[in-house]
Coordinates of C-alpha atoms in Angstrom, one line a residue:
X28 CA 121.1 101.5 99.3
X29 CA 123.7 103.2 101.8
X30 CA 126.7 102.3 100.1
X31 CA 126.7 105.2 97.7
X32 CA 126.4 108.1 100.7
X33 CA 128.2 106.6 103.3
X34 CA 131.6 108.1 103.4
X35 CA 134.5 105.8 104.9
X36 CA 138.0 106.5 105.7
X37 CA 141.2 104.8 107.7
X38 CA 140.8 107.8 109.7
X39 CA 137.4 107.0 111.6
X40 CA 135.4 109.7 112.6
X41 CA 137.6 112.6 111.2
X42 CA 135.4 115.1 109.6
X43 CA 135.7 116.1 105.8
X44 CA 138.6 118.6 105.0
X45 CA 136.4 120.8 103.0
X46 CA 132.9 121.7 104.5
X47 CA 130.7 124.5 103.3
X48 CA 129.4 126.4 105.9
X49 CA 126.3 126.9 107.4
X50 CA 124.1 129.6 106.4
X51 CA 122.4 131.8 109.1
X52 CA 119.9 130.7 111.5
X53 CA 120.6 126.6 110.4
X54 CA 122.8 126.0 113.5
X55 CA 121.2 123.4 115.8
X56 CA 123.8 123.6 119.6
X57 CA 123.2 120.0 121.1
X58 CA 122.7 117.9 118.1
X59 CA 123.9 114.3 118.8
X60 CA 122.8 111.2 118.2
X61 CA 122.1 108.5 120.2
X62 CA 121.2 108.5 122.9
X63 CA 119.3 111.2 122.6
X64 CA 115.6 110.1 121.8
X65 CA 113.4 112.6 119.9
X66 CA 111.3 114.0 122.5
X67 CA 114.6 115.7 123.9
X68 CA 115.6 116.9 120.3
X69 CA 112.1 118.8 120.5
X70 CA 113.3 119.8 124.1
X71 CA 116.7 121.6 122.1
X72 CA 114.7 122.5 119.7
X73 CA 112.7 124.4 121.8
X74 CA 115.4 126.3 123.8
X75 CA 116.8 127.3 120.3
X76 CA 114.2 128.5 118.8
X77 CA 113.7 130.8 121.7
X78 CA 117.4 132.2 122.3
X79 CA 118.0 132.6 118.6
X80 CA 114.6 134.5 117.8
X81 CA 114.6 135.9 121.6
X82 CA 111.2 135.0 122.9
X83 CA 113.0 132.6 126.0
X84 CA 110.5 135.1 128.5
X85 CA 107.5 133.5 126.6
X86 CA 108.2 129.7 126.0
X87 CA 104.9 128.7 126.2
X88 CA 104.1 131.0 123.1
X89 CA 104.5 129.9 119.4
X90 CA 106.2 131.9 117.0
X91 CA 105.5 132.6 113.3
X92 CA 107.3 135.1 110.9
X93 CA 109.2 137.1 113.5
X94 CA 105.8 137.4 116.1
X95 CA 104.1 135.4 118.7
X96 CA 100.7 134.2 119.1
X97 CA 99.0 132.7 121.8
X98 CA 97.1 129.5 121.0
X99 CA 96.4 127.9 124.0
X100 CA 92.9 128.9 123.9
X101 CA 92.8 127.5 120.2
X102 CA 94.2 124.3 120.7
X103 CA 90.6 122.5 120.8
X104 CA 89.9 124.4 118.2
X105 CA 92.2 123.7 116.0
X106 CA 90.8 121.9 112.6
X107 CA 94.2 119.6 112.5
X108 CA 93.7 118.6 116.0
X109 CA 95.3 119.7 119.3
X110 CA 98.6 117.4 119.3
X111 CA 100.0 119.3 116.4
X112 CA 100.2 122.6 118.7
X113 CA 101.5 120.6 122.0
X114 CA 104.2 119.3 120.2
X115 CA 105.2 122.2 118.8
X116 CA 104.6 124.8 121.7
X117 CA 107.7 127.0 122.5
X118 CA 108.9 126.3 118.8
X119 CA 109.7 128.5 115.6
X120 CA 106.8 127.1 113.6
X121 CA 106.7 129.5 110.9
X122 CA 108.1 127.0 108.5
X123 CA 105.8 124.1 109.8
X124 CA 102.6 127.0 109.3
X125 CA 103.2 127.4 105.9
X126 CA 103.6 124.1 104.3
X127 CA 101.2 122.2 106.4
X128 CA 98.2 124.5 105.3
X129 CA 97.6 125.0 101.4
X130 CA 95.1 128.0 101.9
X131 CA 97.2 130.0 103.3
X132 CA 94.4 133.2 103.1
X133 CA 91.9 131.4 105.2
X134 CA 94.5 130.7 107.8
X135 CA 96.2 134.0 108.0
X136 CA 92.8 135.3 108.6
X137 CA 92.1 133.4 111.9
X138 CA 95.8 133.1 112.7
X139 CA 95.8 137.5 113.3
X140 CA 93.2 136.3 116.2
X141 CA 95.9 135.3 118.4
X142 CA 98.7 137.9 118.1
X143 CA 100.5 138.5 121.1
X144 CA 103.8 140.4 120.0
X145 CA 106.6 140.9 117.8
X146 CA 110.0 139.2 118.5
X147 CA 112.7 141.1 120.4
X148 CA 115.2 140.4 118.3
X149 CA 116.4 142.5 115.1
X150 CA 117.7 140.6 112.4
X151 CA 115.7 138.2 112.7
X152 CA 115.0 137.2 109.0
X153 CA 118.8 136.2 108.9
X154 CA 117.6 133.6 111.9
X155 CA 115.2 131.8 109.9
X156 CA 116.1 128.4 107.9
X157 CA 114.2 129.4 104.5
X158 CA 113.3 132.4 103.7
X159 CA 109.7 133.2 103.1
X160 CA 108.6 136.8 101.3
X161 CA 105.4 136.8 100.1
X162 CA 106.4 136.6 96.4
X163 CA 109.0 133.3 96.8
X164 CA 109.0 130.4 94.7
X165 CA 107.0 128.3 97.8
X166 CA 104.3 130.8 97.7
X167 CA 103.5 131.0 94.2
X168 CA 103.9 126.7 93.9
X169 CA 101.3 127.1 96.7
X170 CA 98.6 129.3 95.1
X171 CA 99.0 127.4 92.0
X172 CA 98.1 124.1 93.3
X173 CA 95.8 125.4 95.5
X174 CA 93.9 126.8 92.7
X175 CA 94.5 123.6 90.7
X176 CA 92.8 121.2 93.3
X177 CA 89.6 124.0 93.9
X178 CA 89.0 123.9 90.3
X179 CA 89.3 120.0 90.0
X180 CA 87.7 118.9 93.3
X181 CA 86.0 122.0 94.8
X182 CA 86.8 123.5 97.9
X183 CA 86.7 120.4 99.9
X184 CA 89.1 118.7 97.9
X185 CA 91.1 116.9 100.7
X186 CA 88.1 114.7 101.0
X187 CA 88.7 113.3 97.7
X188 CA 90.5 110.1 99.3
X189 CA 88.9 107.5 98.1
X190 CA 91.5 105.7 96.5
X191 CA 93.7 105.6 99.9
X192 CA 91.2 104.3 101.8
X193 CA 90.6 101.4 99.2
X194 CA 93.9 100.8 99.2
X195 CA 94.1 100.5 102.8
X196 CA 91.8 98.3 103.2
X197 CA 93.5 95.8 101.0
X198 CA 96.6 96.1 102.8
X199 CA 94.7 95.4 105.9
X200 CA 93.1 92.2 104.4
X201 CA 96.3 91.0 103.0
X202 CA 98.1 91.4 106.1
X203 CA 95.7 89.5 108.1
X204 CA 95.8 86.5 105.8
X205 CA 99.5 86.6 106.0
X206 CA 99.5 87.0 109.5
X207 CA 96.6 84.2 109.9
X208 CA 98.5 81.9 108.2
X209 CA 101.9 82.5 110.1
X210 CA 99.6 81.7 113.0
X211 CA 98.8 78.6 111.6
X212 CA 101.8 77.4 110.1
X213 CA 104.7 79.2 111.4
X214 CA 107.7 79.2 109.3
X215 CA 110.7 81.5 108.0
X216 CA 108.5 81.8 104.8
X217 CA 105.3 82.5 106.2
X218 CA 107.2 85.1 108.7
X219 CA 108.6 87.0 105.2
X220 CA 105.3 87.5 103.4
X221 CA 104.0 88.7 106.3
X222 CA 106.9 91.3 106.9
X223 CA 105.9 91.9 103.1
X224 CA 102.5 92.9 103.9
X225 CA 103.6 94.5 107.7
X226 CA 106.0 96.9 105.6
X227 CA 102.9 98.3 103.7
X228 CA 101.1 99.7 107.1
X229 CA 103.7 102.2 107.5
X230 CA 103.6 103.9 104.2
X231 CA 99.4 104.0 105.0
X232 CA 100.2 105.3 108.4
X233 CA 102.7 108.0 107.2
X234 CA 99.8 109.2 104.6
X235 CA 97.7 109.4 107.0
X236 CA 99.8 110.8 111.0
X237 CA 100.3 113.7 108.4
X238 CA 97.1 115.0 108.2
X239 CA 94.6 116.2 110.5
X240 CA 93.5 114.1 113.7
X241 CA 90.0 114.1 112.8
X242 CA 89.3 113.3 109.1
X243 CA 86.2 110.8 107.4
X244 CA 82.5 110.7 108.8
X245 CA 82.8 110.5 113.0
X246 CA 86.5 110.6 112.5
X247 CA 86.7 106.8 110.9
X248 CA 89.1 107.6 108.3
X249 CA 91.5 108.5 111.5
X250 CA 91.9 105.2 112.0
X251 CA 93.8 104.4 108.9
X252 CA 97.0 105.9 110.7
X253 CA 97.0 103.4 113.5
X254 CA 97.9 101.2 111.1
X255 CA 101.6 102.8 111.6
X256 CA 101.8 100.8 115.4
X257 CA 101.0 97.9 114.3
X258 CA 104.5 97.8 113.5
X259 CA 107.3 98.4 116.1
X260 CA 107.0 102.1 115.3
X261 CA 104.8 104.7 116.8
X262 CA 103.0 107.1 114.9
X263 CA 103.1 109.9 117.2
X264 CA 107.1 109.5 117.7
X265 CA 107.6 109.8 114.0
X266 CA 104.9 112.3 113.9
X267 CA 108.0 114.4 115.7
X268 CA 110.9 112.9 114.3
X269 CA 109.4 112.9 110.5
X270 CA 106.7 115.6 110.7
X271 CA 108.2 118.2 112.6
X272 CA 112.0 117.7 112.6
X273 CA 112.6 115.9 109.4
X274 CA 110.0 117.5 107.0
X275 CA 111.0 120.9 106.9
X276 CA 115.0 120.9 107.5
X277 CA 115.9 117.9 105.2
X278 CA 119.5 116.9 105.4
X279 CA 120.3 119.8 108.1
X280 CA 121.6 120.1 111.3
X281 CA 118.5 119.8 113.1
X282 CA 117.0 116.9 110.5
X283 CA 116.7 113.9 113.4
X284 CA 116.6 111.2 111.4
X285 CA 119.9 111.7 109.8
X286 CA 121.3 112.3 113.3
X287 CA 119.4 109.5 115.6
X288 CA 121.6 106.7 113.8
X289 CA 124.8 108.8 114.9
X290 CA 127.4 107.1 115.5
X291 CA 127.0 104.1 113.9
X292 CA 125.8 105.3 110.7
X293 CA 126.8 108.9 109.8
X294 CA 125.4 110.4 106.5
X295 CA 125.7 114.5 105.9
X296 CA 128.7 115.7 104.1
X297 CA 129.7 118.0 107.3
X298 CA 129.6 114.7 109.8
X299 CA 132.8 112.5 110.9
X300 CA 133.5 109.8 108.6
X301 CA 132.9 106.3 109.1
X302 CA 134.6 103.0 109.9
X303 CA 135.5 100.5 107.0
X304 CA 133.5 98.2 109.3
X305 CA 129.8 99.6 109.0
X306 CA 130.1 97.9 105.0
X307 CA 129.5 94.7 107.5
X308 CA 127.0 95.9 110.5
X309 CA 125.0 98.6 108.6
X310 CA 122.3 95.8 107.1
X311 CA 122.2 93.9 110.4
X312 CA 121.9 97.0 112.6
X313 CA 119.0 98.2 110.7
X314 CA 117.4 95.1 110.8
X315 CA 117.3 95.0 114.3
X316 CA 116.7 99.0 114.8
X317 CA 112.6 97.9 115.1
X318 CA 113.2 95.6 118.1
X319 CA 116.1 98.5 119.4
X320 CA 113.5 101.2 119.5
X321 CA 110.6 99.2 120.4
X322 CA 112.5 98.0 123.6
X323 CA 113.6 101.4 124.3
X324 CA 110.0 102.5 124.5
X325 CA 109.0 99.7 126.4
X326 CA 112.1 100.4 129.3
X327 CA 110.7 104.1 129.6
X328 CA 106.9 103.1 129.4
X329 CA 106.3 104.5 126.3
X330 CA 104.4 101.4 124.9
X331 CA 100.9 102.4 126.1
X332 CA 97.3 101.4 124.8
X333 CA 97.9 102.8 121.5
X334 CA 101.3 101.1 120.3
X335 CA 100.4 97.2 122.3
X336 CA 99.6 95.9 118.7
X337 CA 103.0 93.9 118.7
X338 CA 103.0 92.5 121.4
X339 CA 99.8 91.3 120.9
X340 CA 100.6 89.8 117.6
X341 CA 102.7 87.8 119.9
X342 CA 100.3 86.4 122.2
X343 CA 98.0 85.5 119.4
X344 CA 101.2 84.1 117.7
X345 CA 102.0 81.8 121.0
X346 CA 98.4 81.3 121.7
X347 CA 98.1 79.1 118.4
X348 CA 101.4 77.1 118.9
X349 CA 101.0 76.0 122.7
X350 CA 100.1 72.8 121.6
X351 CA 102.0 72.9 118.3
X352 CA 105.0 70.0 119.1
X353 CA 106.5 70.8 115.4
X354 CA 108.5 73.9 116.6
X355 CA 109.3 75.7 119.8
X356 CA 108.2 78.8 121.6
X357 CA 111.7 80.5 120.3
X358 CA 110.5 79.8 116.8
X359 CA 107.7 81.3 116.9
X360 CA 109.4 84.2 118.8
X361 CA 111.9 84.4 115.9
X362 CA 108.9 84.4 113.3
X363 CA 107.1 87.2 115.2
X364 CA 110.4 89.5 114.8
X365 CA 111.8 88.6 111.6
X366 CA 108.1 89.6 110.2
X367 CA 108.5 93.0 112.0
X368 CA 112.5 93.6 111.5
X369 CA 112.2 92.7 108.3
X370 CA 109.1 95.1 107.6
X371 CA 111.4 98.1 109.2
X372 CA 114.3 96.8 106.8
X373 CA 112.1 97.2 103.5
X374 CA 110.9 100.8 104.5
X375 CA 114.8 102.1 105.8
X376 CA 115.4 100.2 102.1
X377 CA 112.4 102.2 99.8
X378 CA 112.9 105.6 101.8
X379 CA 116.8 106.4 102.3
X380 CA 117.4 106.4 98.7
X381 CA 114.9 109.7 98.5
X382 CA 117.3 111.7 100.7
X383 CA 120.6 109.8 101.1
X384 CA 122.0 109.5 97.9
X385 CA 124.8 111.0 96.0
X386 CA 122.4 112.4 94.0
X387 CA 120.8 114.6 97.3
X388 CA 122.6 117.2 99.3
X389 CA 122.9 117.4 103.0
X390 CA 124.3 120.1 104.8
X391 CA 128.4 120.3 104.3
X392 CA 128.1 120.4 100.8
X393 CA 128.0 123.6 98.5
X394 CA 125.5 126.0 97.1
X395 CA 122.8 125.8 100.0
X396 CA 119.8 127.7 99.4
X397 CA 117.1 129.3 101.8
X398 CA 114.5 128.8 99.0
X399 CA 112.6 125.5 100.5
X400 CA 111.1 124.7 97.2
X401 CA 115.0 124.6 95.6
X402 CA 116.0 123.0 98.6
X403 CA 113.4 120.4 98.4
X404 CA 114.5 119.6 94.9
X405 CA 118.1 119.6 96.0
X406 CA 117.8 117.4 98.8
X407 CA 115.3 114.6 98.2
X408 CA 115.0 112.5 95.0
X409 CA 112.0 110.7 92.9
X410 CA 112.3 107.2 91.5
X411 CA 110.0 105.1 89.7
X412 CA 107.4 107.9 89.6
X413 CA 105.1 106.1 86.3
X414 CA 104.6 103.9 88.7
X415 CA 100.6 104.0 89.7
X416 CA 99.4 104.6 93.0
X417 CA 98.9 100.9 94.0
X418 CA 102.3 100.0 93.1
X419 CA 103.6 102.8 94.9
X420 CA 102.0 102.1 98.1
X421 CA 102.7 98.0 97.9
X422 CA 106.2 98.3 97.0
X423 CA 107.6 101.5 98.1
X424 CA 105.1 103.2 100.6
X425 CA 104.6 105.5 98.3
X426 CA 108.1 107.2 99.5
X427 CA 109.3 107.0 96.0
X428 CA 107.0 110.0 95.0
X429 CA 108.8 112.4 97.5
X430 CA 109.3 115.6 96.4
X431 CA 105.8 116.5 96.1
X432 CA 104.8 115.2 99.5
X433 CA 107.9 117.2 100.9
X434 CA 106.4 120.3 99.4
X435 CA 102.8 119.7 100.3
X436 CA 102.9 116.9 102.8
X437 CA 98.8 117.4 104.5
X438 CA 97.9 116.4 100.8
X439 CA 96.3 112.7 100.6
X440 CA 99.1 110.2 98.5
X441 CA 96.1 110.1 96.4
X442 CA 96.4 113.6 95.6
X443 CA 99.8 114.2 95.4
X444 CA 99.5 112.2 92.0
X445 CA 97.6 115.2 90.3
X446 CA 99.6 117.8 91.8
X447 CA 102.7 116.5 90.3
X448 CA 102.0 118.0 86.5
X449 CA 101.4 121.2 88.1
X450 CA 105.1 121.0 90.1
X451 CA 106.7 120.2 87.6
X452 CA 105.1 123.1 85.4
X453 CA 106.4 125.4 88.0
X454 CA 110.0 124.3 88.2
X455 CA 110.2 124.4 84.3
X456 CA 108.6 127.7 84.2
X457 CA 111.0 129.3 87.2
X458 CA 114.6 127.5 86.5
X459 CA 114.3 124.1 87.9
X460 CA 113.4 122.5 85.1
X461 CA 116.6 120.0 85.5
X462 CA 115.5 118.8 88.5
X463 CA 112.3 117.5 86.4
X464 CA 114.5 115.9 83.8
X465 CA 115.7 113.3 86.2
X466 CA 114.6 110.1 85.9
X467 CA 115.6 107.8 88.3
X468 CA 114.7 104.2 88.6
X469 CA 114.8 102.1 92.1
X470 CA 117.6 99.9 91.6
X471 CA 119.5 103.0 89.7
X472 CA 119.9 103.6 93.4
X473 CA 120.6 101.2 94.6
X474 CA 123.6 100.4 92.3

């Protein structure tokens, strides 16, 4: 999978000759990779935002579109849930606003409530990533699958989730069979099916961290996301480093997941080359980047209540082979993290292909756009979409339907389904009809 976008070169870590340049408002000061974890990435992010638009006298503000609100006193109210504003306080959310709300009336309404003041800067539409005039392509996408979904499913129509939480639920049952029977009978085998099931929880988590905090009668359907920590990731980590700094900016400076595995993996056309050598480590060092970042979290007492689901696995795991003279406490160790590094190696497999192809562009290359629905379609790609949603969830986490998620990406998996007719109406309607004429297959990909 990372064969086709990793550049190499004798010269390690020279950058590219030819680089297109950045366009206004995309430059990110402090971006590194590691060490920098992503809660300090929001911490740049903030003090960015605020010298760029000019609001560093108010960082406890939030801006949209050039002005400043004040939703402290919201927070609680907030239908999404209150983590979504913490996280984002002292940021440029105007991006963030509009995709992650489909009726965009209803929330412009309640949103004038808390209107504190007007940047300082002038200018300041150059200083945006993506531009967003009332009559751009994202707008009119919007609208028109907003008034698709109404017309299919009523008003409510994010309720209609039926089919996720079915399939949930299966992946939940499968898992624990696998995972019972690892217990039982642990072996290299056993330890492999179970990774197989494992791998499924985070493509149900990522469905579900990206919706409200509240959702299903007394908030059960909430559950669903926890799902996410029962592998060696955390849902409200990737809730920042997917949600917030990935899903918006895709491929660009400020895009943390291309920039966390810097420097041993670089990936955008405007970053250093790599060694020869990462053909030999890559595979390895992404198997063990579970165990890496789950010890990482651990060291700085990150691992609270919430994200304790691995370790537990392995006391149960230990528990059931005290007495078990067949193999040895390392074993059953090794069992317990090949199920998990092997889970995080089948989702870095069925997701980088989406963005980190030759077929995607990253920042570096030419003809960059500040229209986010052609920069979606530039920058991520779909594979094996005829595939139905069961497939899609149990083999590829449902990643392999990306571009519509990107777009919309509160909207159930479930959903996304009958939205993708309407998107692809749109594009052929308004010039992007190529981008719907490509048909890519998984192993295409790969190859």
């Amino acid at each position: 999978v990372f064969l086709c976008r990793l550049k190499t070169s004798s010269n390690m870590g020279s950058f590219p000759s030819e680089v297109a340049k950045e366009l206004p408002g995309r430059d990110f000061p402090g971006r590194c990779g590691l060490p920098q974890t992503i809660e300090e990435w929001a911490d740049l992010k903030k003090i960015n935002d605020q010298h760029r638009l000019g609001f560093t006298e108010h960082p406890k503000l939030w801006c949209i579109d050039n002005k400043l609100y004040n939703l402290s006193g919201f927070m609680s109210k907030h239908p999404g849930g209150a983590t979504w504003l913490q996280q984002t306080q002292g940021m440029d959310i105007t991006g963030y606003y509009y995709t992650f709300h489909l009726n965009q009336s209803k929330t412009n309404t309640l949103l004038s409530q808390y209107y504190f003041r007007d940047v300082s800067k002038s200018n300041v539409d150059d200083l945006h990533t993506f531009a967003w005039s009332e009559d751009c392509n994202y707008f009119r996408l919007q609208r028109k699958v907003h008034k698709f979904l109404t017309q299919k499913y009523g008003v409510n129509y994010n309720e209609h989730r039926w089919k996720s939480q079915i399939l949930s639920m299966m992946a939940l049952i499968a898992w624990s069979a696998a995972f019972w029977y690892l217990c039982r009978y642990p072996s290299m085998w056993g330890a492999l099916v179970a990774a197989c099931c494992l791998h499924v929880f985070i493509g149900i988590g990522h469905n579900y961290f990206h919706q409200a905090d509240v959702k299903g009668v007394g908030g059960c359907e909430t559950l669903w996301r926890y799902l996410f920590n029962f592998t060696m990731f955390s849902f409200e980590q990737w809730r920042l480093s997917h949600a917030i700094s990935h899903h918006l900016d895709i491929n660009l400076s400020d895009d943390f997941e291309v920039s966390a595995l810097e420097p041993f993996i670089f990936f955008m056309s405007c970053s250093p080359t790599n060694s020869p050598l990462v053909y030999l480590y890559v595979h390895l060092f992404l198997f063990s980047v579970p165990g890496i970042n789950y010890l990482v979290n651990a060291l700085k007492g990150r691992t609270g209540i919430n994200h304790c689901m691995p370790l537990v696995q392995l006391a149960i795991l230990i528990a059931c082979n005290l007495r078990n003279d067949e193999v040895s406490l390392w074993y059953v160790c090794w069992c317990w993290y090949v199920m998990h590094g092997v889970a995080g190696y089948i989702m870095t497999q069925v997701a980088t292909p989406v963005h980190r192809s030759d077929y995607c562009w990253s920042e570096g290359d030419e003809n960059g756009t500040k229209d986010f629905v052609h920069h979606t379609l530039l920058s991520t790609v779909d594979y094996n979409t005829e595939y139905p949603l069961v497939a899609s969830l149990f083999l590829y986490e449902s990643f392999n339907d990306h571009r519509v998620h990107h777009l919309f990406p509160t909207l159930d998996m479930s959903l996304a389904k009958d939205v993708r007719p309407v998107v692809e109406e749109f594009c052929n309607e308004n010039g992007f009809g190529k981008f719907v004429k490509q048909k890519y297959g998984f192993l295409q990909l790969l190859s």
